[in-house]
C-alpha positions as CSV (number, residue, x, y, z in Angstrom):
1,X,-19.8,-34.3,-204.0
2,X,-18.0,-31.1,-204.2
3,X,-21.3,-29.2,-202.9
4,X,-21.6,-31.2,-199.8
5,X,-18.0,-30.8,-198.9
6,X,-18.2,-27.1,-199.4
7,X,-20.9,-26.8,-197.5
8,X,-19.1,-28.7,-194.8
9,X,-15.9,-27.1,-195.2
10,X,-17.9,-23.5,-195.1
11,X,-19.7,-24.8,-191.9
12,X,-16.7,-25.9,-190.1
13,X,-14.9,-22.4,-191.2
14,X,-17.4,-20.3,-189.6
15,X,-17.4,-22.1,-186.3
16,X,-13.5,-21.7,-186.5
17,X,-13.2,-18.2,-187.7
18,X,-16.5,-16.5,-186.7
19,X,-16.7,-17.4,-183.5
20,X,-13.8,-19.6,-181.9
21,X,-10.6,-18.3,-183.2
22,X,-11.2,-14.4,-183.8
23,X,-12.3,-14.2,-180.1
24,X,-9.3,-16.8,-179.2
25,X,-6.3,-15.0,-181.4
26,X,-8.0,-11.5,-179.8
27,X,-8.3,-12.8,-176.4
28,X,-4.3,-14.0,-176.3
29,X,-3.2,-10.7,-177.7
30,X,-4.6,-8.8,-175.1
31,X,-3.9,-11.2,-172.5
32,X,-0.2,-11.1,-173.6
33,X,0.0,-7.6,-173.8
34,X,-1.2,-6.8,-170.1
35,X,0.8,-9.9,-168.7
36,X,4.3,-8.9,-170.4
37,X,3.5,-4.9,-169.8
38,X,2.7,-4.6,-173.9
39,X,5.9,-4.7,-175.3
40,X,4.8,-3.9,-178.8
41,X,4.7,-0.3,-177.5
42,X,7.1,0.6,-174.7
43,X,9.9,-1.6,-176.9
44,X,8.5,-0.9,-180.7
45,X,11.4,1.9,-181.4
46,X,14.2,-0.7,-179.9
47,X,12.6,-3.2,-182.0
48,X,13.3,-1.1,-185.3
49,X,16.5,-0.1,-184.2
50,X,17.8,-3.6,-183.3
51,X,16.4,-4.9,-186.9
52,X,17.4,-2.0,-189.2
53,X,20.1,-0.2,-187.2
54,X,22.9,-2.8,-188.3
55,X,21.9,-3.2,-191.6
56,X,25.0,-1.2,-193.4
57,X,27.5,-2.9,-191.2
58,X,29.9,-5.3,-191.8
59,X,28.2,-8.8,-193.5
60,X,27.8,-11.6,-191.1
61,X,28.6,-9.4,-187.8
62,X,25.5,-11.4,-186.6
63,X,25.1,-14.2,-188.2
64,X,27.0,-17.9,-188.8
65,X,26.9,-20.8,-190.8
66,X,23.9,-22.3,-188.5
67,X,21.8,-19.2,-189.0
68,X,20.6,-16.0,-190.5
69,X,21.0,-12.5,-189.7
70,X,18.1,-10.9,-187.4
71,X,17.5,-9.1,-190.5
72,X,17.0,-11.9,-192.8
73,X,15.0,-14.1,-190.7
74,X,12.6,-11.1,-190.1
75,X,12.3,-11.1,-194.2
76,X,11.9,-14.7,-194.4
77,X,9.0,-13.8,-192.0
78,X,7.6,-10.9,-193.9
79,X,7.6,-12.3,-197.1
80,X,5.2,-15.3,-195.9
81,X,3.0,-12.3,-194.3
82,X,2.9,-9.8,-197.3
83,X,0.8,-11.6,-199.5
84,X,-3.2,-11.9,-201.3
85,X,-4.5,-10.8,-197.7
86,X,-3.0,-7.6,-198.4
87,X,-4.5,-6.7,-201.6
88,X,-7.8,-8.9,-201.5
89,X,-8.1,-9.5,-197.9
90,X,-8.5,-5.4,-197.1
91,X,-10.8,-5.2,-199.9
92,X,-12.6,-7.8,-198.2
93,X,-13.1,-6.2,-194.8
94,X,-14.0,-3.0,-196.1
95,X,-16.8,-4.2,-198.6
96,X,-18.1,-6.6,-196.0
97,X,-17.9,-4.2,-193.0
98,X,-17.3,-1.4,-194.3
99,X,-14.6,1.4,-193.6
100,X,-14.8,0.8,-189.7
101,X,-13.2,-2.6,-190.6
102,X,-9.9,-0.7,-191.2
103,X,-9.9,0.6,-187.4
104,X,-10.4,-3.2,-185.9
105,X,-8.4,-4.2,-188.2
106,X,-5.5,-1.9,-186.6
107,X,-6.3,-2.9,-183.0
108,X,-5.7,-6.5,-183.9
109,X,-2.4,-5.9,-185.3
110,X,-1.6,-3.9,-182.1
111,X,-2.7,-7.1,-179.8
112,X,-0.9,-9.8,-182.4
113,X,2.1,-7.8,-182.0
114,X,2.5,-9.2,-178.3
115,X,1.0,-12.8,-179.3
116,X,4.1,-12.8,-181.7
117,X,6.5,-11.3,-179.7
118,X,5.6,-14.6,-177.3
119,X,6.1,-17.1,-180.7
120,X,9.3,-15.7,-181.5
121,X,10.8,-16.0,-178.2
122,X,9.4,-19.2,-177.7
123,X,10.9,-20.7,-181.3
124,X,14.4,-19.4,-180.4
125,X,14.5,-20.7,-176.7
126,X,13.2,-24.6,-178.3
127,X,15.1,-24.5,-181.7
128,X,17.4,-27.6,-182.9
129,X,20.4,-27.9,-185.5
130,X,19.4,-29.7,-188.3
131,X,21.9,-30.8,-191.7
132,X,24.3,-28.2,-189.6
133,X,21.2,-25.2,-189.2
134,X,19.1,-23.8,-186.7
135,X,15.5,-24.8,-187.3
136,X,12.4,-24.5,-184.8
137,X,8.7,-23.2,-184.2
138,X,5.6,-24.7,-183.1
139,X,5.7,-28.4,-183.2
140,X,9.3,-27.8,-181.7
141,X,8.8,-25.7,-178.4
142,X,5.4,-27.9,-178.1
143,X,7.3,-30.9,-177.8
144,X,9.7,-29.8,-175.5
145,X,8.1,-27.1,-173.5
146,X,4.5,-29.2,-173.2
147,X,6.1,-32.5,-172.2
148,X,6.8,-31.8,-168.8
149,X,3.3,-29.9,-168.4
150,X,0.8,-32.6,-169.9
151,X,2.7,-35.8,-170.5
152,X,5.1,-36.8,-173.4
153,X,2.3,-38.0,-175.6
154,X,-0.3,-35.3,-175.7
155,X,2.8,-33.1,-176.8
156,X,3.8,-35.4,-179.4
157,X,0.1,-35.4,-180.4
158,X,-0.6,-31.7,-180.7
159,X,2.6,-31.3,-182.1
160,X,1.9,-33.6,-185.0
161,X,-1.6,-32.2,-185.4
162,X,0.5,-28.9,-185.9
163,X,2.9,-30.0,-188.2
164,X,0.3,-31.8,-190.5
165,X,-2.1,-29.0,-190.5
166,X,0.4,-26.2,-191.5
167,X,2.3,-28.8,-194.4
168,X,-1.3,-28.9,-196.1
169,X,-2.9,-25.3,-195.1
170,X,0.5,-23.6,-196.1
171,X,2.8,-26.0,-198.2
172,X,0.1,-27.6,-200.3
173,X,-3.5,-25.8,-200.1
174,X,-2.1,-22.2,-199.9
175,X,0.6,-22.0,-201.9
176,X,-1.6,-23.2,-204.9
177,X,-4.2,-20.0,-203.9
178,X,-1.6,-17.9,-203.7
179,X,-0.4,-19.0,-207.1
180,X,-4.0,-19.1,-208.6
181,X,-3.9,-15.4,-207.5
182,X,-1.0,-14.3,-209.1
183,X,-2.1,-16.3,-212.8
184,X,-5.5,-14.2,-212.5
185,X,-4.0,-11.1,-211.8
186,X,-1.3,-11.8,-214.5
187,X,-3.3,-13.4,-217.3
188,X,-6.0,-10.3,-217.4
189,X,-3.1,-7.5,-217.2
190,X,-1.1,-9.2,-219.8
191,X,-2.7,-11.8,-221.5
192,X,-0.5,-14.5,-220.8
193,X,-2.1,-18.1,-220.2
194,X,-2.5,-19.2,-216.8
195,X,-0.6,-22.4,-217.2
196,X,2.7,-20.7,-218.9
197,X,2.3,-18.6,-215.9
198,X,1.7,-21.6,-213.0
199,X,5.6,-23.2,-215.2
200,X,7.1,-20.0,-214.7
201,X,6.3,-20.1,-211.0
202,X,7.3,-23.1,-210.4
203,X,10.8,-22.9,-211.9
204,X,11.3,-19.8,-210.2
205,X,10.6,-21.3,-206.6
206,X,12.2,-24.2,-207.5
207,X,15.2,-22.5,-208.1
208,X,15.3,-20.8,-205.0
209,X,14.2,-23.5,-202.4
210,X,16.7,-26.1,-203.7
211,X,19.3,-23.4,-202.0
212,X,17.5,-24.0,-198.4
213,X,16.6,-21.3,-196.3
214,X,20.1,-19.4,-197.0
215,X,19.2,-18.5,-200.4
216,X,15.5,-17.8,-199.7
217,X,16.6,-15.4,-197.1
218,X,19.0,-13.8,-199.7
219,X,16.0,-13.1,-201.8
220,X,13.5,-12.0,-199.4
221,X,15.7,-9.6,-197.9
222,X,16.4,-7.7,-201.2
223,X,12.5,-8.7,-202.8
224,X,10.4,-7.7,-199.5
225,X,11.6,-4.1,-198.9
226,X,11.7,-3.1,-202.4
227,X,7.7,-4.2,-203.3
228,X,6.8,-2.8,-199.7
229,X,8.1,0.4,-200.5
230,X,7.0,0.4,-204.1
231,X,3.5,0.1,-202.8
232,X,3.8,2.3,-199.9
233,X,5.1,4.6,-202.5
234,X,1.6,4.1,-204.5
235,X,-0.4,5.1,-201.8
236,X,1.3,8.2,-201.0
237,X,0.7,9.1,-204.5
238,X,-2.5,8.7,-204.1
239,X,-2.6,10.6,-201.5
240,X,-1.4,13.3,-202.7
241,X,-4.1,13.1,-205.8
242,X,-7.1,12.7,-203.2
243,X,-5.6,14.9,-200.6
244,X,-8.9,16.7,-199.9
245,X,-10.5,13.2,-199.0
246,X,-8.2,12.5,-196.8
247,X,-9.4,14.1,-193.5
248,X,-13.5,12.8,-194.0
249,X,-11.8,9.3,-194.8
250,X,-10.3,9.2,-191.5
251,X,-13.4,10.4,-189.7
252,X,-15.3,8.1,-191.5
253,X,-12.8,4.6,-190.3
254,X,-13.4,5.9,-186.6
255,X,-16.9,7.0,-187.2
256,X,-17.9,3.5,-189.0
257,X,-15.7,1.4,-186.7
258,X,-18.2,2.0,-184.1
259,X,-21.6,3.3,-185.6
260,X,-21.3,1.8,-189.3
261,X,-25.3,3.6,-189.9
262,X,-23.7,7.1,-189.1
263,X,-21.9,6.5,-192.5
264,X,-23.1,3.8,-194.7
265,X,-26.6,4.2,-193.8
266,X,-28.8,1.6,-192.5
267,X,-29.7,0.1,-196.1
268,X,-25.8,-1.0,-196.6
269,X,-26.5,-4.0,-193.8
270,X,-23.6,-3.7,-191.9
271,X,-23.2,-3.3,-188.4
272,X,-20.5,-3.0,-185.6
273,X,-20.0,-6.9,-185.5
274,X,-19.6,-7.3,-189.4
275,X,-16.9,-4.5,-189.1
276,X,-15.3,-6.0,-185.7
277,X,-15.8,-9.4,-187.7
278,X,-14.3,-8.2,-190.9
279,X,-11.6,-6.3,-189.7
280,X,-10.0,-8.5,-187.4
281,X,-10.6,-11.8,-189.0
282,X,-8.5,-10.6,-192.3
283,X,-6.0,-8.5,-190.6
284,X,-4.7,-12.0,-188.5
285,X,-4.9,-13.7,-192.0
286,X,-2.6,-11.4,-193.0
287,X,0.0,-10.5,-190.5
288,X,-0.2,-14.4,-189.6
289,X,0.0,-13.5,-185.4
290,X,-0.8,-16.5,-183.3
291,X,-1.4,-18.5,-186.4
292,X,2.5,-20.4,-185.9
293,X,3.7,-19.7,-188.9
294,X,6.6,-17.3,-189.0
295,X,8.1,-18.9,-185.7
296,X,9.8,-21.0,-188.5
297,X,12.0,-18.2,-189.5
298,X,12.5,-16.3,-186.3
299,X,14.0,-19.4,-184.6
300,X,16.7,-19.3,-187.3
301,X,18.2,-15.7,-186.4
302,X,21.6,-15.4,-184.7
303,X,20.7,-12.8,-181.6
304,X,22.5,-12.6,-178.4
305,X,19.0,-12.8,-176.8
306,X,15.5,-14.3,-177.4
307,X,14.0,-11.4,-177.1
308,X,15.3,-9.2,-179.7
309,X,13.7,-11.5,-182.1
310,X,10.7,-11.1,-180.4
311,X,10.8,-7.3,-180.7
312,X,11.8,-8.1,-184.7
313,X,8.8,-10.5,-184.8
314,X,6.2,-7.4,-184.1
315,X,8.2,-5.1,-186.1
316,X,7.1,-7.3,-188.8
317,X,3.4,-7.6,-187.8
318,X,3.8,-3.2,-187.8
319,X,5.3,-3.5,-191.8
320,X,2.8,-6.0,-193.0
321,X,-0.5,-4.5,-191.0
322,X,0.0,-1.5,-189.7
323,X,2.2,-0.2,-193.1
324,X,1.4,-1.9,-195.9
325,X,-2.5,-2.6,-195.2
326,X,-3.1,0.3,-194.4
327,X,-1.7,1.4,-197.6
328,X,-4.5,-0.7,-199.3
329,X,-7.6,0.6,-197.3
330,X,-6.0,3.9,-197.7
331,X,-6.0,3.5,-201.9
332,X,-9.7,1.8,-202.1
333,X,-11.3,4.5,-199.5
334,X,-9.6,7.4,-201.3
335,X,-10.7,6.3,-204.8
336,X,-14.1,4.8,-203.4
337,X,-13.8,1.8,-205.5
338,X,-15.3,-0.2,-202.2
339,X,-18.5,1.2,-203.5
340,X,-18.5,0.0,-207.2
341,X,-20.1,-3.9,-206.4
342,X,-16.8,-5.4,-207.1
343,X,-15.3,-8.1,-204.6
344,X,-11.8,-8.8,-203.6
345,X,-8.5,-8.4,-205.2
346,X,-11.0,-6.7,-208.2
347,X,-11.4,-3.5,-206.1
348,X,-7.9,-2.9,-205.1
349,X,-7.0,-3.3,-208.9
350,X,-9.8,-1.0,-209.8
351,X,-8.6,1.2,-207.3
352,X,-5.0,1.4,-208.8
353,X,-6.7,2.0,-212.0
354,X,-9.2,5.1,-211.6
355,X,-5.7,6.8,-210.0
356,X,-2.8,5.9,-212.6
357,X,-5.6,4.9,-215.6
358,X,-5.3,1.3,-217.3
359,X,-1.8,1.2,-216.4
360,X,-2.7,0.9,-212.7
361,X,-4.1,-2.6,-213.3
362,X,-0.8,-3.6,-214.6
363,X,1.2,-1.9,-211.9
364,X,-1.1,-3.8,-209.2
365,X,-0.9,-7.2,-211.0
366,X,3.1,-6.8,-210.7
367,X,2.9,-6.1,-207.0
368,X,0.4,-9.2,-206.6
369,X,3.1,-11.5,-208.1
370,X,5.9,-10.0,-205.9
371,X,3.5,-10.2,-202.5
372,X,2.2,-13.5,-203.2
373,X,5.7,-15.0,-205.2
374,X,7.6,-14.3,-201.8
375,X,4.2,-15.7,-200.0
376,X,4.9,-19.0,-201.8
377,X,8.7,-19.3,-200.8
378,X,8.1,-18.2,-197.2
379,X,5.1,-21.1,-196.9
380,X,7.6,-23.7,-198.7
381,X,10.2,-23.4,-196.1
382,X,7.5,-23.4,-193.0
383,X,5.9,-26.8,-194.4
384,X,10.0,-27.9,-194.7
385,X,10.5,-27.0,-191.6
386,X,7.7,-29.5,-190.2
387,X,8.7,-32.0,-192.7
388,X,12.3,-32.2,-191.0
389,X,10.0,-32.1,-187.4
390,X,7.9,-35.0,-188.7
391,X,10.4,-37.5,-190.6
392,X,14.0,-36.3,-189.1
393,X,15.2,-35.0,-192.7
394,X,13.3,-38.2,-194.8
395,X,11.2,-37.3,-198.0
396,X,12.3,-33.4,-198.7
397,X,12.8,-34.3,-202.3
398,X,8.8,-35.7,-202.3
399,X,7.5,-32.7,-200.6
400,X,9.4,-30.0,-202.6
401,X,7.9,-31.8,-206.0
402,X,4.6,-32.0,-204.5
403,X,4.5,-28.1,-203.7
404,X,6.1,-27.5,-207.3
405,X,3.0,-29.3,-208.5
406,X,0.5,-28.0,-206.4
407,X,1.8,-24.4,-207.7
408,X,1.2,-25.3,-211.2
409,X,-2.0,-26.9,-210.8
410,X,-3.1,-23.8,-208.7
411,X,-3.1,-21.6,-211.5
412,X,-5.5,-23.7,-213.3
413,X,-9.5,-22.8,-213.1
414,X,-11.0,-21.4,-209.6
415,X,-10.2,-22.3,-206.5
416,X,-13.4,-21.6,-204.3
417,X,-13.3,-24.8,-202.1
418,X,-9.5,-25.0,-202.2
419,X,-9.6,-21.4,-200.5
420,X,-12.2,-22.7,-197.9
421,X,-9.7,-26.0,-197.2
422,X,-7.0,-23.4,-196.6
423,X,-9.0,-21.6,-194.2
424,X,-9.9,-24.7,-192.1
425,X,-6.2,-25.8,-192.1
426,X,-5.1,-22.5,-190.7
427,X,-7.7,-22.8,-187.9
428,X,-6.7,-26.2,-187.4
429,X,-3.2,-25.3,-186.8
430,X,-3.6,-22.0,-184.9
431,X,-5.3,-24.0,-182.2
432,X,-2.1,-26.2,-180.8
433,X,-0.6,-23.2,-181.0
434,X,-2.4,-20.9,-178.9
435,X,-2.6,-24.0,-175.7
436,X,1.0,-23.9,-175.9
437,X,2.0,-20.3,-175.9
438,X,-0.8,-19.8,-172.6
439,X,0.6,-23.0,-171.0
440,X,4.4,-21.5,-171.9
441,X,3.3,-17.9,-170.5
442,X,5.5,-18.1,-167.4
443,X,8.5,-19.0,-169.2
444,X,8.2,-16.0,-172.0
445,X,7.6,-13.7,-169.1
446,X,10.4,-15.3,-167.8
447,X,12.7,-14.8,-170.7
448,X,11.3,-11.1,-171.1
449,X,12.2,-10.5,-167.4
450,X,15.8,-11.6,-167.9
451,X,16.3,-9.3,-171.0
452,X,14.9,-6.2,-169.1
453,X,17.4,-7.0,-166.1
454,X,20.2,-7.5,-168.2
455,X,19.3,-4.0,-170.3
456,X,18.6,-2.1,-166.7
457,X,22.0,-3.3,-165.2
458,X,23.9,-2.3,-168.8
459,X,25.4,-5.8,-169.0
460,X,25.9,-7.0,-172.8
461,X,23.0,-9.0,-173.6
462,X,23.6,-12.8,-173.4
463,X,21.7,-16.2,-173.1
464,X,21.9,-19.7,-172.4
465,X,20.9,-21.4,-175.2
466,X,19.9,-25.3,-174.7
467,X,19.8,-27.3,-178.0
468,X,17.6,-30.4,-178.1
469,X,18.7,-33.7,-179.5
470,X,17.6,-33.9,-183.0
471,X,18.8,-36.8,-185.2
472,X,18.0,-36.5,-188.8
473,X,18.0,-39.5,-190.5
474,X,19.1,-38.3,-193.6
């Protein structure tokens, strides 16, 4: 029975990720890059200044009781983006697609930055107030944005389909797989029983998520910068250790992107198609651009104009893929850990051991624990937003209990089928989100044009938000 289900899920994932969604996500990223005039390039510096410029200013200057600051919202989004995909996903891209996969990962990230910009802009426009807090995301902009275009019934079907898919994909299955990754790394590095790891994770996660999005944000804004900086420092240290290999490695990445056999030899069986496929797929899976997950965090930010949070969103992709994923790639390629026949996170773990000795394995376990745990609390919140959308404030306690149970159960045993199911439901939630992004493209463009006009005139930024009714039943 399990073998049949695995085969069926595998076949669905092959259609979704190897053919349909990979090209759809790249296509929508290319479309918005051209349609909007490449804001991820022209406004990248503005985005960084907007997010980090006032970071050390007076607390609460850009927040109120209903919202998070721009940086807090970004921290929640990045906490979900930076996870096992940055460790295991990059390793898989390199071992399956060769060094050239990294070039295609970079390209997909640059294009994806325009997609996630568009998601965040819509999340801001169509956010609502629930229990005194701003919430939003694809289910909200699908319902309120698409109803005039495709009708109420079709819009509600698409939004409901998205909500169910993301609750299953991230809230339950995704968090089980993240917990399994933590338990596997900690058990190997420190010989701690997996069940003990699971219980500890559930307790810590419960203490955080019970405090709502504000407590999640408070944790994320301190943990996310710390874990990213530590990881990047490790990569810098390895760069110095293997400095004589840096130039050849960069050459290999660019050559292998278009002619893998020139670097790997024909016997490797890796062609340009594999390099593109694995680089794009793993990159998009890591930064979540177009998947509809991070808009839930960006909807909570209190900014003067939606475009400001759109710029914060593509800063998040820059951090996730162009910094953290690149750090993993450098660590693996400089140590040649990808040539040892290992798979997944064990490739990165071996690279750390080569660079830092046995301590390296423990160091990676700690990094992976922080990465995956912050993803757990971020994904929990994304699921909670959709529980609120579907049930208007009811069943939150039940949802929280199921998530914590999934964390504990996820640490026990192998979860190959569970990973496949997670990929499948991730794919399902992308489809209605991409439909909404394309159909609402003129609204995105109008909001961006309004921002450009205001900045050109020198006026103080402002935007007339229209909060839609959202009646809680609790």
